[in-house]
Short mmCIF file of C-alpha atoms in Angstrom, two decimals:
data_model
loop_
_atom_site.label_atom_id
_atom_site.label_comp_id
_atom_site.label_asym_id
_atom_site.label_seq_id
_atom_site.Cartn_x
_atom_site.Cartn_y
_atom_site.Cartn_z
CA MET A 1 -90.77 43.59 -0.89
CA SER A 2 -93.50 45.55 1.31
CA LEU A 3 -94.25 47.60 -2.12
CA PHE A 4 -95.60 44.57 -3.69
CA ARG A 5 -97.95 43.51 -1.04
CA PRO A 6 -101.51 43.85 -2.46
CA ARG A 7 -103.74 46.23 -1.01
CA PRO A 8 -105.94 44.97 1.40
CA LYS A 9 -109.94 45.51 1.26
CA LEU A 10 -110.58 46.59 4.62
CA SER A 11 -108.36 47.70 7.77
CA ILE A 12 -109.41 47.34 10.90
CA VAL A 13 -107.39 49.67 13.86
CA VAL A 14 -107.58 48.40 17.53
CA ILE A 15 -106.06 50.24 20.47
CA VAL A 16 -104.83 48.87 23.24
CA TYR A 17 -103.41 49.92 26.63
CA LYS A 18 -103.16 47.99 29.72
CA MET A 19 -105.18 44.71 28.67
CA PRO A 20 -102.18 42.34 27.39
CA ASP A 21 -104.64 39.34 27.70
CA GLN A 22 -107.55 40.16 26.89
CA ALA A 23 -106.23 42.36 23.66
CA GLU A 24 -104.52 38.84 22.74
CA LYS A 25 -108.09 37.11 22.51
CA THR A 26 -109.20 40.10 20.76
CA LEU A 27 -106.36 39.26 17.96
CA LEU A 28 -107.04 35.70 17.91
CA SER A 29 -110.69 36.48 16.91
CA LEU A 30 -109.65 38.72 14.15
CA SER A 31 -107.29 36.07 12.79
CA PRO A 32 -108.22 34.45 9.28
CA ALA A 33 -107.95 31.25 11.07
CA TYR A 34 -110.88 32.20 13.25
CA GLN A 35 -112.87 34.47 11.13
CA GLN A 36 -114.78 32.60 8.47
CA GLY A 37 -114.89 32.76 4.60
CA VAL A 38 -112.08 35.61 4.19
CA ARG A 39 -108.34 34.98 3.43
CA GLU A 40 -105.86 37.23 5.28
CA LYS A 41 -104.81 39.36 2.36
CA ASP A 42 -108.66 40.24 2.51
CA TYR A 43 -107.84 42.96 5.33
CA GLU A 44 -105.20 43.84 7.59
CA VAL A 45 -104.96 44.65 11.52
CA ILE A 46 -103.31 47.79 12.79
CA VAL A 47 -102.87 47.31 16.70
CA VAL A 48 -101.78 50.51 18.09
CA GLU A 49 -100.68 49.96 21.92
CA ASN A 50 -100.23 53.27 24.07
CA HIS A 51 -97.51 52.93 26.51
CA SER A 52 -98.12 51.72 29.52
CA ASP A 53 -96.72 49.00 32.31
CA ARG A 54 -98.46 46.11 31.26
CA LEU A 55 -97.71 45.92 27.21
CA LEU A 56 -98.87 43.57 25.18
CA GLY A 57 -95.91 44.02 22.78
CA ALA A 58 -95.15 43.14 19.17
CA ALA A 59 -94.82 39.32 19.39
CA ARG A 60 -98.15 38.58 21.18
CA ALA A 61 -99.75 41.09 18.86
CA CYS A 62 -98.50 39.44 15.71
CA GLN A 63 -98.36 36.00 16.64
CA HIS A 64 -101.91 34.46 15.27
CA ALA A 65 -101.43 35.89 11.47
CA SER A 66 -99.23 37.93 9.50
CA ASN A 67 -101.79 40.31 8.21
CA VAL A 68 -101.14 42.18 11.70
CA ARG A 69 -99.27 45.46 11.91
CA TYR A 70 -98.41 46.81 15.59
CA TYR A 71 -97.67 50.37 16.76
CA HIS A 72 -96.56 51.13 20.03
CA ARG A 73 -96.54 54.95 20.93
CA GLN A 74 -95.79 56.94 23.91
CA GLU A 75 -99.07 58.71 24.61
CA SER A 76 -99.42 62.09 27.13
CA GLN A 77 -103.00 62.03 27.33
CA ARG A 78 -105.53 59.69 28.85
CA SER A 79 -107.19 58.94 26.01
CA PRO A 80 -107.15 56.73 23.01
CA VAL A 81 -107.97 59.57 20.22
CA ASN A 82 -104.76 60.08 19.52
CA ALA A 83 -103.89 56.50 18.95
CA ILE A 84 -107.24 55.57 16.79
CA ASN A 85 -106.38 58.58 14.34
CA PHE A 86 -102.68 57.59 13.84
CA GLY A 87 -104.01 53.93 12.98
CA ALA A 88 -106.07 54.99 10.63
CA ALA A 89 -103.38 57.03 9.06
CA GLN A 90 -101.43 54.41 8.60
CA ALA A 91 -104.50 52.18 6.87
CA ARG A 92 -103.96 50.66 3.59
CA GLY A 93 -107.40 49.49 2.75
CA ARG A 94 -110.40 50.99 1.01
CA TYR A 95 -112.84 50.66 3.48
CA VAL A 96 -111.84 51.43 7.72
CA ALA A 97 -113.35 49.57 10.59
CA ILE A 98 -112.10 51.45 14.40
CA MET A 99 -112.18 49.50 17.60
CA ILE A 100 -111.50 51.41 20.18
CA ASP A 101 -111.44 48.98 22.92
CA GLY A 102 -108.97 46.25 21.84
CA ALA A 103 -110.61 43.90 24.91
CA ARG A 104 -113.32 43.39 22.67
CA MET A 105 -113.73 39.55 20.98
CA LEU A 106 -115.54 39.42 17.71
CA THR A 107 -117.92 36.62 16.03
CA PRO A 108 -116.62 34.56 13.08
CA GLY A 109 -118.54 36.23 10.71
CA VAL A 110 -117.75 40.03 11.36
CA VAL A 111 -115.12 40.49 8.36
CA ARG A 112 -116.54 38.31 5.65
CA LEU A 113 -120.14 40.47 6.27
CA THR A 114 -118.39 43.83 6.70
CA LEU A 115 -116.78 43.31 3.17
CA CYS A 116 -120.37 41.68 1.68
CA ALA A 117 -122.17 45.06 3.29
CA PHE A 118 -119.44 47.04 1.34
CA GLN A 119 -119.69 45.29 -1.87
CA ALA A 120 -123.72 45.72 -1.58
CA ASP A 121 -123.16 49.81 -0.69
CA PRO A 122 -119.52 50.92 -0.79
CA GLN A 123 -120.64 54.23 0.90
CA ALA A 124 -122.17 52.49 3.95
CA ALA A 125 -121.50 52.48 7.27
CA VAL A 126 -121.28 48.94 8.71
CA SER A 127 -121.23 47.85 12.54
CA ALA A 128 -121.65 45.28 15.13
CA PRO A 129 -123.63 45.23 18.29
CA GLY A 130 -122.21 45.23 21.62
CA TYR A 131 -121.88 42.84 24.69
CA HIS A 132 -120.92 42.20 27.84
CA ILE A 133 -119.50 38.47 28.54
CA GLY A 134 -121.21 37.60 31.83
CA HIS A 135 -124.94 37.26 33.07
CA LYS A 136 -125.18 41.40 34.01
CA LEU A 137 -123.57 44.37 32.69
CA GLN A 138 -120.12 44.24 33.79
CA GLN A 139 -120.22 47.79 35.25
CA VAL A 140 -123.09 46.15 37.85
CA ALA A 141 -121.32 42.37 38.18
CA VAL A 142 -117.71 43.89 39.23
CA ASN A 143 -120.41 45.06 42.43
CA GLU A 144 -120.82 41.44 43.16
CA GLY A 145 -117.21 40.28 42.74
CA TYR A 146 -117.26 39.50 39.09
CA ASN A 147 -113.67 39.76 37.75
CA GLU A 148 -111.16 38.25 34.93
CA GLN A 149 -111.09 34.74 36.99
CA ALA A 150 -114.57 34.15 37.24
CA GLU A 151 -114.89 35.39 33.06
CA ALA A 152 -111.93 33.12 32.37
CA GLU A 153 -114.40 30.21 33.95
CA LEU A 154 -117.21 31.29 31.64
CA LEU A 155 -115.36 31.37 28.80
CA LYS A 156 -113.98 27.65 29.65
CA SER A 157 -117.24 26.49 29.69
CA ILE A 158 -117.88 26.90 26.47
CA ALA A 159 -114.74 26.04 25.27
CA TRP A 160 -114.34 29.48 23.08
CA PRO A 161 -112.64 29.95 20.34
CA GLN A 162 -113.71 26.58 19.49
CA ASP A 163 -117.18 28.06 18.25
CA GLY A 164 -117.27 31.82 18.32
CA TYR A 165 -120.68 32.14 18.17
CA SER A 166 -120.95 30.55 21.62
CA LEU A 167 -120.18 33.51 23.13
CA PHE A 168 -123.57 34.78 22.84
CA ASP A 169 -124.66 31.80 25.43
CA ILE A 170 -122.86 33.87 27.94
CA ALA A 171 -123.24 37.24 27.47
CA VAL A 172 -125.93 39.82 27.85
CA LEU A 173 -126.29 43.10 25.56
CA SER A 174 -124.12 46.51 26.07
CA GLY A 175 -125.43 49.05 27.80
CA SER A 176 -125.38 51.34 24.50
CA CYS A 177 -126.86 48.97 22.56
CA GLN A 178 -129.96 48.12 25.08
CA GLY A 179 -132.27 49.48 22.28
CA GLY A 180 -131.92 45.70 20.70
CA PHE A 181 -131.30 45.48 16.51
CA PHE A 182 -134.36 47.40 15.01
CA GLN A 183 -133.27 50.52 16.25
CA SER A 184 -129.88 52.44 16.33
CA ASN A 185 -127.68 52.53 19.48
CA TYR A 186 -125.38 54.78 21.18
CA GLU A 187 -122.46 52.78 19.62
CA SER A 188 -120.37 49.85 18.73
CA ASN A 189 -116.74 49.11 18.88
CA PHE A 190 -116.75 47.77 15.52
CA ILE A 191 -117.23 50.64 13.57
CA ALA A 192 -116.45 50.53 9.50
CA MET A 193 -116.53 53.05 6.68
CA PRO A 194 -114.60 54.08 3.56
CA THR A 195 -111.58 55.38 4.25
CA LYS A 196 -112.46 58.45 2.26
CA LYS A 197 -115.82 59.16 4.67
CA TRP A 198 -113.18 58.55 7.67
CA LYS A 199 -111.47 61.31 6.49
CA ALA A 200 -114.16 63.49 5.52
CA LEU A 201 -115.62 63.24 8.93
CA GLY A 202 -112.12 64.11 10.10
CA GLY A 203 -111.27 61.42 12.12
CA VAL A 204 -112.36 60.74 16.07
CA ASP A 205 -112.75 63.96 17.85
CA THR A 206 -109.40 64.72 19.33
CA ARG A 207 -111.01 67.11 22.19
CA TYR A 208 -112.24 63.87 23.80
CA ASN A 209 -109.06 63.59 25.98
CA ASP A 210 -110.19 62.38 28.87
CA PHE A 211 -110.39 58.99 30.81
CA GLY A 212 -110.78 56.46 27.79
CA GLY A 213 -111.82 58.99 25.36
CA GLY A 214 -114.97 59.42 27.14
CA ASN A 215 -117.81 59.84 24.92
CA ALA A 216 -115.51 60.04 21.57
CA ASN A 217 -116.55 56.91 19.99
CA LEU A 218 -120.34 57.89 20.40
CA ASP A 219 -119.60 61.06 18.88
CA LEU A 220 -117.94 59.42 15.96
CA TYR A 221 -120.95 56.72 15.52
CA LYS A 222 -123.76 59.44 15.64
CA ARG A 223 -121.58 61.79 13.31
CA LEU A 224 -120.84 59.03 10.79
CA LEU A 225 -124.63 57.23 10.82
CA GLU A 226 -126.23 60.40 10.24
CA SER A 227 -123.94 61.98 7.36
CA PRO A 228 -125.61 62.46 3.95
CA GLY A 229 -125.83 59.49 1.80
CA THR A 230 -124.95 56.96 4.62
CA ALA A 231 -126.85 53.65 4.64
CA PHE A 232 -126.51 51.98 8.23
CA TYR A 233 -126.01 48.11 7.82
CA MET A 234 -125.99 46.24 11.49
CA LEU A 235 -124.28 42.69 11.28
CA PHE A 236 -127.21 41.81 14.15
CA GLY A 237 -126.41 37.95 13.84
CA GLU A 238 -122.60 38.81 14.87
CA GLY A 239 -121.18 41.11 18.08
CA SER A 240 -118.21 42.50 19.87
CA PHE A 241 -118.01 40.84 23.28
CA HIS A 242 -116.18 42.89 26.05
CA GLN A 243 -113.59 41.33 28.31
CA PHE A 244 -113.49 42.64 31.79
CA HIS A 245 -109.92 44.23 32.27
CA GLY A 246 -110.82 46.75 34.91
CA GLY A 247 -111.71 49.60 32.11
CA VAL A 248 -112.56 53.06 33.51
CA THR A 249 -116.52 52.72 33.06
CA THR A 250 -117.00 48.80 33.28
CA GLY A 251 -114.23 47.46 35.67
CA THR A 252 -114.12 49.95 38.84
CA ARG A 253 -116.85 50.31 41.48
CA LYS A 254 -120.13 52.61 41.84
CA ALA A 255 -119.00 55.44 43.72
CA GLU A 256 -115.65 55.81 41.63
CA ARG A 257 -117.42 55.45 38.30
CA ASP A 258 -120.19 57.81 39.45
CA VAL A 259 -117.53 60.46 39.93
CA ILE A 260 -116.21 59.28 36.33
CA TYR A 261 -119.31 59.29 34.59
CA LYS A 262 -120.14 63.14 35.54
CA GLN A 263 -116.57 64.05 34.45
CA LEU A 264 -116.98 62.45 31.03
CA ASP A 265 -120.63 63.72 30.61
CA ASP A 266 -119.60 67.16 31.11
CA GLN A 267 -117.00 67.02 28.93
CA ASP A 268 -119.40 65.48 26.31
CA ARG A 269 -121.86 68.28 27.26
CA ALA A 270 -119.69 70.63 26.61
CA LEU A 271 -118.94 69.71 23.23
CA ARG A 272 -121.84 68.59 21.93
CA GLY A 273 -124.56 70.81 23.59
CA ASP A 274 -127.77 68.32 24.38
CA ASP A 275 -127.87 66.63 21.37
CA ARG A 276 -126.73 63.09 22.45
CA ALA A 277 -129.81 60.99 21.58
CA PRO A 278 -128.78 58.09 19.47
CA PRO A 279 -128.32 58.32 15.38
CA ASN A 280 -131.46 59.01 14.19
CA VAL A 281 -131.77 56.23 11.33
CA ARG A 282 -132.90 52.83 11.30
CA PRO A 283 -130.65 49.94 10.22
CA ILE A 284 -130.68 47.51 8.03
CA LEU A 285 -130.12 43.74 9.41
CA PHE A 286 -127.66 42.07 7.33
CA GLY A 287 -126.20 38.30 7.79
CA THR A 288 -128.04 35.15 9.31
CA PRO A 289 -128.19 35.06 13.13
CA HIS A 290 -126.99 31.64 14.76
CA PRO A 291 -129.41 30.12 17.22
CA SER A 292 -127.96 31.55 20.14
CA VAL A 293 -128.99 35.22 19.11
CA TYR A 294 -132.49 34.44 19.01
CA ARG A 295 -132.98 35.54 22.92
CA PHE A 296 -131.61 39.14 21.71
CA ILE A 297 -133.99 39.30 18.77
CA ARG A 298 -137.14 38.72 21.40
CA HIS A 299 -135.12 41.17 23.48
CA SER A 300 -135.00 43.76 20.70
CA LEU A 301 -138.46 43.04 19.23
CA ASP A 302 -139.92 43.92 22.93
CA LYS A 303 -138.26 47.50 23.15
CA VAL A 304 -139.79 48.60 19.38
CA GLN A 305 -142.71 50.85 20.01
CA PRO A 306 -145.95 50.14 18.93
CA GLN A 307 -146.61 52.74 15.85
#
């Protein structure tokens, strides 16, 4: 019967490792019951989980929708890059979106607006800005006692998931998106493109084989946005929201994190040299912002340098 399944327009690849509770929320935010203006057949979600002692598992991964496919992998490296390329190779959609971190919930208009952007420009790149749940960047807040329990209380205070846009009320822009909406950022955890373009780029660079993939996501984002003939659509009224899960760069104490950052930076410099500025492109702002986004628009305006 699988031979007769209609081909989805968009394939979303979600990478999971040691974050079962957070990944479950992410997948709920990707479900047709949460995403607005799309049908289950419009897209598929490909969950790739690298083995650990804290598995999400197929049952939890697929509980919210039938358009989810789950893969459990053994991985010898401490990097998600092989899992990303594996997941993208399973994609059936004309377009593919990469979510390197399965601990990031989305707002309800991401899938619909991504498809609308591709309808406007089939060769585009589409991304959503990144946020951290909490009132400070999580790599700062963790030194002040922020943890999963504190985050659970924040989510309870906004009655998530009843209103997905209320996430903006308990979040700050991530470090890589501090530049705001009127200039390109360093990365996104929702990066969408034509599947043919993904293949032309060669996927994620597998040489990023260190903690969490290091700067593999930044490298992919820059290569994509700077590739010829690629207009960049930023879904500025949407977002991906990082949940605290003890991750390498956001959930460790400063002293340990500084050592890891140095190691990752050394690898990135060896691979990319000093050409590591954000992509040299200007985004096309796409969508309609929820009122909760207005304060981030003001922040973005403040970041624009006068000409």
